[in-house]
Amino acid sequence: MKASRFFIGTLKEAPADAEIVSHKLMVRAGMIRRVAGGIYNYLPVGLRSIRKVEAIVREEMNRAGAIELLMPSVQPAELWQESGRWVKYGPELLRFKDRKQSDFVLGPTHEEVVTDIARNQIKSYRQMPVNFYQVQTKFRDEIRPRFGVMRGREFIMKDAYSFDKDTEGLKETYRKMYDAYVRIFTRLGLEFRAVAADNGSIGGSGSHEFHVIADTGEDAIAYCPTSDYAANVEAADALPLVSQRAAPTEPLTKTATPGKAKCEQVAEYLNIPLERTIKSIVLATDNEGAEPTLWLLLLRGDHELNEIKTAKQPGLADFRFATEAEIVAWFGTPPGYLGPLNTKKPVKVIADSTVANMSDFVVGSNEVDYHTTGVNWGRDLPEPAVADIRNVVKGDPSPDGKGVLELCRGIEVGHVFQLGTRYSVAMNATYLDETGKPQPMVMGCYGIGVTRILGAAIEQNFDDKGIIWPEAIAPFEVVLCPMGYDRSDAVRERADKLHDELMAAGIDVILDDRGERPGVMFADWELIGVPHRLVIGERGLKDGKIEYQGRRDTEATLLPVAAAAQTVIDKIKAALAH
Amino acid sequence: MKASRFFIGTLKEAPADAEIVSHKLMVRAGMIRRVAGGIYNYLPVGLRSIRKVEAIVREEMNRAGAIELLMPSVQPAELWQESGRWVKYGPELLRFKDRKQSDFVLGPTHEEVVTDIARNQIKSYRQMPVNFYQVQTKFRDEIRPRFGVMRGREFIMKDAYSFDKDTEGLKETYRKMYDAYVRIFTRLGLEFRAVAADNGSIGGSGSHEFHVIADTGEDAIAYCPTSDYAANVEAADALPLVSQRAAPTEPLTKTATPGKAKCEQVAEYLNIPLERTIKSIVLATDNEGAEPTLWLLLLRGDHELNEIKTAKQPGLADFRFATEAEIVAWFGTPPGYLGPLNTKKPVKVIADSTVANMSDFVVGSNEVDYHTTGVNWGRDLPEPAVADIRNVVKGDPSPDGKGVLELCRGIEVGHVFQLGTRYSVAMNATYLDETGKPQPMVMGCYGIGVTRILGAAIEQNFDDKGIIWPEAIAPFEVVLCPMGYDRSDAVRERADKLHDELMAAGIDVILDDRGERPGVMFADWELIGVPHRLVIGERGLKDGKIEYQGRRDTEATLLPVAAAAQTVIDKIKAALAH
C-alpha cells in the first residue's frame, strides 16, 4: 500500500472530550472520528485494525466449531416481550416505533432473536450442540457514553449463542469457548487474564470475563500469582481473616472519641490497630404498606462493602442505603458513631465473616462522640448472621488455598456465560430428547467487544509518541520511510523494491510516498503505532545500509540493504507465532 | 467443510408471504429467515454468499483506488437538517429519539456523514480525489417491504462517496467507478446491463443504473442491440416516430363511436390503424387559493405516459391526475371521449413529440360516444406545446441513431451518480483551490445492493428444483454426496480424500456426512443451488468411477476416480476466470 493511495488523518491535538489515552490517541491517529456521543466513524486506519481483530476472532470461532450467521440490528418488540426483557431492560435499550407504529428495539444483544431461530430450526437432540455467532453492530443507549470506543453507544461485537441438550453439553461447549477466547486474546498479542465473574474456579463457574490488564481499567481483578485463581473483585470470595474467635479479654467500655467518626480516626485516637475496629453500614429494604426493614452490616475497619455479594444475601436483593432520617429513627443518632449495641429500634445485623470471628472489638456507641471497646459476640451481643459481604484486598488468602491474592486493574473485552434455560423456557425453545419428550434447550452466550479491544490494546501499549500496536492488530505491520522519494532515484527504487518484497511475503506494508518531511513522517507513524519502521536514505544506501527501528526501540539499528526485508519479515512472523 | 459441522436449514414449503421465486427459494434453501417485515436473519448458508459478494466488491473497489471506512448506522438529526433531507426525506427515513430526547435517524444512506468527514479532513485540492466506501447495514422503512431481500427494510449495501476538486475530476472518478462496477458484476457471473438513468449516453450522463436482467425485474430497460445505448425506460429518450408533419387531407368529422371509450376500440370500430388515434390524459396542478390548472397530455393511441419525464416539464413538477369531477367541469364530459377540441374551460395542451407531427388524427369529441376524425394541428387546433412525455417502445429508433430499441426487464443492483455540489454546498464542504480560494467539493456516490444481489442472481438463475448459483457467489462450489458415508469404508475414505484435495486447491467444498438418504441429500443441494456435485458410491468406486453432475446438467457423467477432483477444479476455475 502506498500512503498516497490511502487516507492518513492524523491530528496534533486530541479533542476536548477525550479523557483517557486510548480515546485521545485513536482520534489523533486518525482511527476514529466522533459523529455523536458514543457514535464514531471508523476511518480507514481504524477499520484496518478492526478487520484484523475480526479475522482472528472468526478463525478461532470457526476452529471451535461455531457457525457464523448474521442477525438484524432492528428487532421486533414482540420477541423482547416474550423473554421479559422489554420490561426489565433499562433505558440503555433503545426502543422506537416504525412508520406503522409497531414497536422495535435497536439490538444491544441477540438472545431473543437467536432463541427464535433455534426454536424454529432445532427440533431434535440430534441437531445439538450448535453454536451460532455473528460479528455485528450493536447499540446501547449509555447514559454517559465516554472513553471513545471503550464505552460507546454504537459498537461492533462478536456474539455467540450455544444450544445444548443438557448442562453437561453446555459445560463442554463453554469450555471450548473459553479455550477459543484464550487463543484469540493470545493471538491478538494482549496481556490478558480470564477471571471468574462469580466463584473463581474455572470448572464450577457459570461465567468468566476476559480482561486486558491495564492500570486504567475500570475493573479491579483479584488473582493469585501462585495458582490460576482469578476473579473480578466484584465476585471474588473473601475468606475470614480470623480463623477462630478468641475468648473475650476486655470489659465492655464506653469511651469518648470526640470528633472521631471514621474507623481510621478511632484507631489512631485509641492507639489500637485498625483491624480491631468495626465499620457500620446501614441498608434498608422497603416493605409495601409498612415501614422499611433496616439492616446493619458490620465490616472490619479496613474493609469495603461488596454490593454485588450483599445483594445475593436473603432479603437484600433490592437493598438501598438507608437515609439519614431512617438512621436517626432506628439508631437514635446520625451516621458516624453507629453500632450494633442498644439500637433504638430493632435492626437485622449481618457480620462479615471476618467480623464474626473477631473479639474485643470496637464499635460506635450510637451516641455522638462515643465508641465502645471490648465488644464481644455472645457476651455483649447475640451471635450475628454471618456472610461474605466485603471486597477482597491485597494479601487476602486465595480462595483456592494456594497463596495470597494480588490486585490489578483490567478492561473487560470478553465474557462467556452459561445462560442455562432462562431464554429457552421463557420463549419455549424446546427439542425432543432421546425419549421423544420436549426439553428446554440449554444455552450459553459468549461476547467479545471488537471495537473495545482496540481501546484496551492501546491502554496497555502506548508511550508519549503514540500507540504501540501488537503486530496482530496493527493497521500496518511495517512502514517504509524514504528520504526524498521524489528526488532520489536510488531511494525511490529501493523503497519500491522493499515494498514489493514485503507485499509478496504477505506483510502489511505501507510506503510513505506523501513527500512529507522526515519529522512529520516519523511522528505520524509513531502516533499511528506501526510496530516496525525502515528508513531508506541516500547516504545509508551509499554505505549499503537501511535504518531499522522497532516501535519500542529507543534507537535505530543499521541493516545491510540485502537483509532488510527478511529481517523485518522474521521479526513480524516471530511476533505473530502464537 | 463437513455438513455435520455446518447448519443446513432447508424447508419443504415456502412461507405464505413469499411472492417471488427468489424469496421462496432463499427461505426454502435456509439462506434467510424472517424476523419482522423486511427484516431477516441471514442464516449460515445465506451469509456465505453475502460474504462472497462483499469480497468481490471490496477487491474491485480497492483496485479502483477507493478507500474503505465504516460509518455508523445511527446518525444525528443535525447533519440531516444541514443537508435539508431531515425535512425532504419521506417516512422511509426512520427517525427516533435517544434517551436524552435528541433526534436521530437510522441511516438509509450516508451522504451527510461522509460530507461531514470530508469537510473536516480535506482542506486542500492536493488531498483530492478521494473516494471513501463502506459495506454497511442500512435501514429504510419501506411502507410495503416484500420480495425477501429485494425490497427489505434492513439490508447490506456497499456505498461509496467521491470528492473531487472539479467536474472534470468527478467525471474521471465516475468513469473509474463505472468500470469497477462492470468488473464486479462480470465477476459475480451475472447477466447485467449498465443503463443510463437519464439521457442514455455514458459520456454525458450523470447517472447509471446496473441491472441484473430477469423477466421478473421491476424495471423496464430499453437497449439497442446494435450499439451500446441502454437506458431505464423511465429515462429513455423517445424520438418522434413521424419525422415531418404531413399536410391535412381529411375534413374534421364528428363520428359516433358508441361505447368505444378506448383507442384500441375506436381504431377497430373505425377500421383505422391504432397509430392514427390519440389518447388524452388529464393532469392537474394545484394553485394556492385558486382553482387548479388542468393539463391535457396527448399521446399516440399505442403509447404510454412517462410520469418521470412528464414531471420534468415546466409547471408539472407537482402534477397529479385530475379527478373525475374536475374532468367533467373542464371538459363537460367524464373520461372516455376526451380531446383537445371545444373544452368547456381552457386547459394547457402538451402534445408528445410524435403526436405533434401527426396529421388527420382521431381524438375524443368531449361528448359521450363521439370521436372526431381528420383532426389537424394549425387548421383545427392551435399549435401545441411539444415534449417527450412517453415511454419508449420496442422498435423505436435508438436515440443514438444506431439502430432500434429492444426492451427487457431488470433488477437494479447498482447505481452510480454524479452528485455535484448539492451536499458540499449545503454543508459547506469546501477546499482551498490552487489560488487559495475556497471551492465546494464535487461529489459522486456509488451504491451496490449487496443482499439484493442474491435475490437478483436467483431471479436470473433457478429451475423447479431450486437455485442455480453462479460459481462466484455459491455458498459452496461443489458438494460431495457419499452413498453410505457411515457404512462403507471405501466410500468414506474416498469422500474424505476428495474433500481434502478440493480444500487444498482452495475450492469451497462441502461434504454431506449427515447420513441422509440420497434423495434428501440431492434435493437439499439442488435447492441450495451448489453448482457442482460429485456422488461417491461403492458400486461406482468398484468400476473406478465417480458420478459428476453440474447443476444445469440434465444427466450425470462418470469420471475416473483419479480425475474427479481435477475435473471439478478446472470447471470452477474456468467459471471464475473473468
PDB file of C-alpha atoms in Angstrom, chain B residues 117-253:
ATOM      1  CA  ILE B 117     -15.912  13.696   7.338  1.00  0.00           C
ATOM      2  CA  ALA B 118     -14.711  15.342   4.137  1.00  0.00           C
ATOM      3  CA  ARG B 119     -15.210  18.908   5.321  1.00  0.00           C
ATOM      4  CA  ASN B 120     -13.224  18.122   8.469  1.00  0.00           C
ATOM      5  CA  GLN B 121     -10.463  16.146   6.768  1.00  0.00           C
ATOM      6  CA  ILE B 122      -9.990  17.645   3.329  1.00  0.00           C
ATOM      7  CA  LYS B 123      -8.531  21.122   3.315  1.00  0.00           C
ATOM      8  CA  SER B 124      -6.664  21.357   0.024  1.00  0.00           C
ATOM      9  CA  TYR B 125      -7.094  20.411  -3.636  1.00  0.00           C
ATOM     10  CA  ARG B 126      -3.935  18.308  -3.123  1.00  0.00           C
ATOM     11  CA  GLN B 127      -5.921  15.874  -0.973  1.00  0.00           C
ATOM     12  CA  MET B 128      -8.298  15.013  -3.801  1.00  0.00           C
ATOM     13  CA  PRO B 129      -9.559  12.959  -5.479  1.00  0.00           C
ATOM     14  CA  VAL B 130     -10.571  10.733  -2.612  1.00  0.00           C
ATOM     15  CA  ASN B 131     -13.232   8.058  -2.714  1.00  0.00           C
ATOM     16  CA  PHE B 132     -14.478   6.558   0.553  1.00  0.00           C
ATOM     17  CA  TYR B 133     -16.557   3.402   0.629  1.00  0.00           C
ATOM     18  CA  GLN B 134     -18.102   1.114   3.200  1.00  0.00           C
ATOM     19  CA  VAL B 135     -20.025  -2.155   3.330  1.00  0.00           C
ATOM     20  CA  GLN B 136     -22.693  -1.374   5.860  1.00  0.00           C
ATOM     21  CA  THR B 137     -26.139  -2.245   7.126  1.00  0.00           C
ATOM     22  CA  LYS B 138     -28.776   0.257   6.067  1.00  0.00           C
ATOM     23  CA  PHE B 139     -32.358   0.777   7.110  1.00  0.00           C
ATOM     24  CA  ARG B 140     -35.209   2.121   5.017  1.00  0.00           C
ATOM     25  CA  ASP B 141     -38.669   1.987   6.483  1.00  0.00           C
ATOM     26  CA  GLU B 142     -40.408   0.794   3.300  1.00  0.00           C
ATOM     27  CA  ILE B 143     -44.163   1.071   3.501  1.00  0.00           C
ATOM     28  CA  ARG B 144     -44.534  -2.314   1.876  1.00  0.00           C
ATOM     29  CA  PRO B 145     -41.438  -4.417   2.425  1.00  0.00           C
ATOM     30  CA  ARG B 146     -41.645  -7.526   0.255  1.00  0.00           C
ATOM     31  CA  PHE B 147     -39.865  -9.858  -2.106  1.00  0.00           C
ATOM     32  CA  GLY B 148     -37.429 -11.004   0.599  1.00  0.00           C
ATOM     33  CA  VAL B 149     -34.049  -9.334   0.240  1.00  0.00           C
ATOM     34  CA  MET B 150     -35.193  -7.475  -2.887  1.00  0.00           C
ATOM     35  CA  ARG B 151     -37.116  -4.834  -1.012  1.00  0.00           C
ATOM     36  CA  GLY B 152     -36.160  -5.234   2.602  1.00  0.00           C
ATOM     37  CA  ARG B 153     -36.051  -2.651   5.346  1.00  0.00           C
ATOM     38  CA  GLU B 154     -32.703  -3.653   6.832  1.00  0.00           C
ATOM     39  CA  PHE B 155     -30.177  -4.604   4.167  1.00  0.00           C
ATOM     40  CA  ILE B 156     -26.474  -4.543   3.358  1.00  0.00           C
ATOM     41  CA  MET B 157     -25.139  -2.017   0.898  1.00  0.00           C
ATOM     42  CA  LYS B 158     -21.774  -1.012  -0.418  1.00  0.00           C
ATOM     43  CA  ASP B 159     -21.883   2.744  -0.675  1.00  0.00           C
ATOM     44  CA  ALA B 160     -19.062   4.938  -1.911  1.00  0.00           C
ATOM     45  CA  TYR B 161     -18.719   8.708  -1.982  1.00  0.00           C
ATOM     46  CA  SER B 162     -16.094  10.522  -4.019  1.00  0.00           C
ATOM     47  CA  PHE B 163     -14.711  14.026  -3.586  1.00  0.00           C
ATOM     48  CA  ASP B 164     -13.100  15.828  -6.488  1.00  0.00           C
ATOM     49  CA  LYS B 165     -11.960  19.371  -6.956  1.00  0.00           C
ATOM     50  CA  ASP B 166     -13.943  19.883 -10.140  1.00  0.00           C
ATOM     51  CA  THR B 167     -16.420  18.347 -12.539  1.00  0.00           C
ATOM     52  CA  GLU B 168     -13.683  17.006 -14.757  1.00  0.00           C
ATOM     53  CA  GLY B 169     -12.207  15.165 -11.821  1.00  0.00           C
ATOM     54  CA  LEU B 170     -15.633  13.814 -10.909  1.00  0.00           C
ATOM     55  CA  LYS B 171     -16.137  12.530 -14.439  1.00  0.00           C
ATOM     56  CA  GLU B 172     -12.821  10.683 -14.234  1.00  0.00           C
ATOM     57  CA  THR B 173     -13.699   9.163 -10.835  1.00  0.00           C
ATOM     58  CA  TYR B 174     -17.167   8.305 -12.125  1.00  0.00           C
ATOM     59  CA  ARG B 175     -15.678   6.501 -15.098  1.00  0.00           C
ATOM     60  CA  LYS B 176     -13.424   4.503 -12.767  1.00  0.00           C
ATOM     61  CA  MET B 177     -16.422   3.507 -10.665  1.00  0.00           C
ATOM     62  CA  TYR B 178     -18.431   2.642 -13.773  1.00  0.00           C
ATOM     63  CA  ASP B 179     -15.600   0.386 -14.916  1.00  0.00           C
ATOM     64  CA  ALA B 180     -15.262  -1.144 -11.443  1.00  0.00           C
ATOM     65  CA  TYR B 181     -18.981  -1.930 -11.434  1.00  0.00           C
ATOM     66  CA  VAL B 182     -18.701  -3.615 -14.812  1.00  0.00           C
ATOM     67  CA  ARG B 183     -15.880  -5.757 -13.414  1.00  0.00           C
ATOM     68  CA  ILE B 184     -17.837  -6.517 -10.232  1.00  0.00           C
ATOM     69  CA  PHE B 185     -20.989  -7.724 -11.964  1.00  0.00           C
ATOM     70  CA  THR B 186     -18.957  -9.607 -14.547  1.00  0.00           C
ATOM     71  CA  ARG B 187     -17.029 -11.388 -11.816  1.00  0.00           C
ATOM     72  CA  LEU B 188     -20.242 -12.151  -9.935  1.00  0.00           C
ATOM     73  CA  GLY B 189     -21.240 -14.154 -13.006  1.00  0.00           C
ATOM     74  CA  LEU B 190     -24.449 -12.247 -13.651  1.00  0.00           C
ATOM     75  CA  GLU B 191     -26.027 -11.209 -16.921  1.00  0.00           C
ATOM     76  CA  PHE B 192     -26.339  -7.475 -16.411  1.00  0.00           C
ATOM     77  CA  ARG B 193     -26.664  -4.222 -18.243  1.00  0.00           C
ATOM     78  CA  ALA B 194     -25.481  -0.737 -17.330  1.00  0.00           C
ATOM     79  CA  VAL B 195     -28.234   1.660 -18.277  1.00  0.00           C
ATOM     80  CA  ALA B 196     -28.363   5.393 -18.259  1.00  0.00           C
ATOM     81  CA  ALA B 197     -30.697   6.649 -15.589  1.00  0.00           C
ATOM     82  CA  ASP B 198     -31.154   9.852 -17.562  1.00  0.00           C
ATOM     83  CA  ASN B 199     -30.053  10.653 -21.079  1.00  0.00           C
ATOM     84  CA  GLY B 200     -28.583   7.368 -22.181  1.00  0.00           C
ATOM     85  CA  SER B 201     -25.030   8.135 -23.277  1.00  0.00           C
ATOM     86  CA  ILE B 202     -22.228   7.119 -20.958  1.00  0.00           C
ATOM     87  CA  GLY B 203     -20.025  10.139 -21.515  1.00  0.00           C
ATOM     88  CA  GLY B 204     -22.627  12.741 -20.891  1.00  0.00           C
ATOM     89  CA  SER B 205     -24.709  11.033 -18.292  1.00  0.00           C
ATOM     90  CA  GLY B 206     -24.816  11.968 -14.661  1.00  0.00           C
ATOM     91  CA  SER B 207     -26.182   8.634 -13.530  1.00  0.00           C
ATOM     92  CA  HIS B 208     -26.196   4.974 -14.473  1.00  0.00           C
ATOM     93  CA  GLU B 209     -28.025   2.010 -13.058  1.00  0.00           C
ATOM     94  CA  PHE B 210     -26.688  -1.530 -13.174  1.00  0.00           C
ATOM     95  CA  HIS B 211     -29.435  -4.051 -13.748  1.00  0.00           C
ATOM     96  CA  VAL B 212     -29.421  -7.802 -13.483  1.00  0.00           C
ATOM     97  CA  ILE B 213     -31.528  -8.949 -16.432  1.00  0.00           C
ATOM     98  CA  ALA B 214     -34.501 -11.035 -15.308  1.00  0.00           C
ATOM     99  CA  ASP B 215     -38.042 -11.416 -16.590  1.00  0.00           C
ATOM    100  CA  THR B 216     -39.329 -10.709 -13.107  1.00  0.00           C
ATOM    101  CA  GLY B 217     -37.441  -7.404 -12.818  1.00  0.00           C
ATOM    102  CA  GLU B 218     -39.334  -4.372 -11.564  1.00  0.00           C
ATOM    103  CA  ASP B 219     -37.674  -2.055 -14.081  1.00  0.00           C
ATOM    104  CA  ALA B 220     -38.133  -1.894 -17.833  1.00  0.00           C
ATOM    105  CA  ILE B 221     -34.943  -1.280 -19.761  1.00  0.00           C
ATOM    106  CA  ALA B 222     -34.574  -0.085 -23.325  1.00  0.00           C
ATOM    107  CA  TYR B 223     -31.430  -1.026 -25.164  1.00  0.00           C
ATOM    108  CA  CYS B 224     -30.099  -1.005 -28.663  1.00  0.00           C
ATOM    109  CA  PRO B 225     -28.670  -4.386 -29.714  1.00  0.00           C
ATOM    110  CA  THR B 226     -26.554  -2.753 -32.406  1.00  0.00           C
ATOM    111  CA  SER B 227     -24.958  -0.095 -30.196  1.00  0.00           C
ATOM    112  CA  ASP B 228     -24.117   0.401 -26.513  1.00  0.00           C
ATOM    113  CA  TYR B 229     -27.213   2.505 -25.838  1.00  0.00           C
ATOM    114  CA  ALA B 230     -29.186   1.372 -22.803  1.00  0.00           C
ATOM    115  CA  ALA B 231     -31.474   3.321 -20.513  1.00  0.00           C
ATOM    116  CA  ASN B 232     -34.145   2.768 -17.949  1.00  0.00           C
ATOM    117  CA  VAL B 233     -37.467   3.200 -19.748  1.00  0.00           C
ATOM    118  CA  GLU B 234     -38.221   5.798 -17.083  1.00  0.00           C
ATOM    119  CA  ALA B 235     -35.443   7.891 -18.605  1.00  0.00           C
ATOM    120  CA  ALA B 236     -35.019   6.736 -22.199  1.00  0.00           C
ATOM    121  CA  ASP B 237     -35.497   9.497 -24.779  1.00  0.00           C
ATOM    122  CA  ALA B 238     -38.376   8.821 -27.145  1.00  0.00           C
ATOM    123  CA  LEU B 239     -37.779  10.247 -30.596  1.00  0.00           C
ATOM    124  CA  PRO B 240     -40.760  11.409 -32.692  1.00  0.00           C
ATOM    125  CA  LEU B 241     -41.949   8.491 -34.797  1.00  0.00           C
ATOM    126  CA  VAL B 242     -43.194  10.809 -37.501  1.00  0.00           C
ATOM    127  CA  SER B 243     -40.320  12.874 -38.768  1.00  0.00           C
ATOM    128  CA  GLN B 244     -42.319  15.562 -40.538  1.00  0.00           C
ATOM    129  CA  ARG B 245     -45.949  16.539 -40.320  1.00  0.00           C
ATOM    130  CA  ALA B 246     -47.944  15.808 -43.472  1.00  0.00           C
ATOM    131  CA  ALA B 247     -50.484  18.277 -44.818  1.00  0.00           C
ATOM    132  CA  PRO B 248     -54.151  17.699 -43.819  1.00  0.00           C
ATOM    133  CA  THR B 249     -56.117  15.528 -46.255  1.00  0.00           C
ATOM    134  CA  GLU B 250     -59.328  14.836 -44.335  1.00  0.00           C
ATOM    135  CA  PRO B 251     -62.123  17.095 -43.198  1.00  0.00           C
ATOM    136  CA  LEU B 252     -62.834  17.476 -39.486  1.00  0.00           C
ATOM    137  CA  THR B 253     -65.664  14.983 -38.845  1.00  0.00           C
TER     138      THR B 253
END
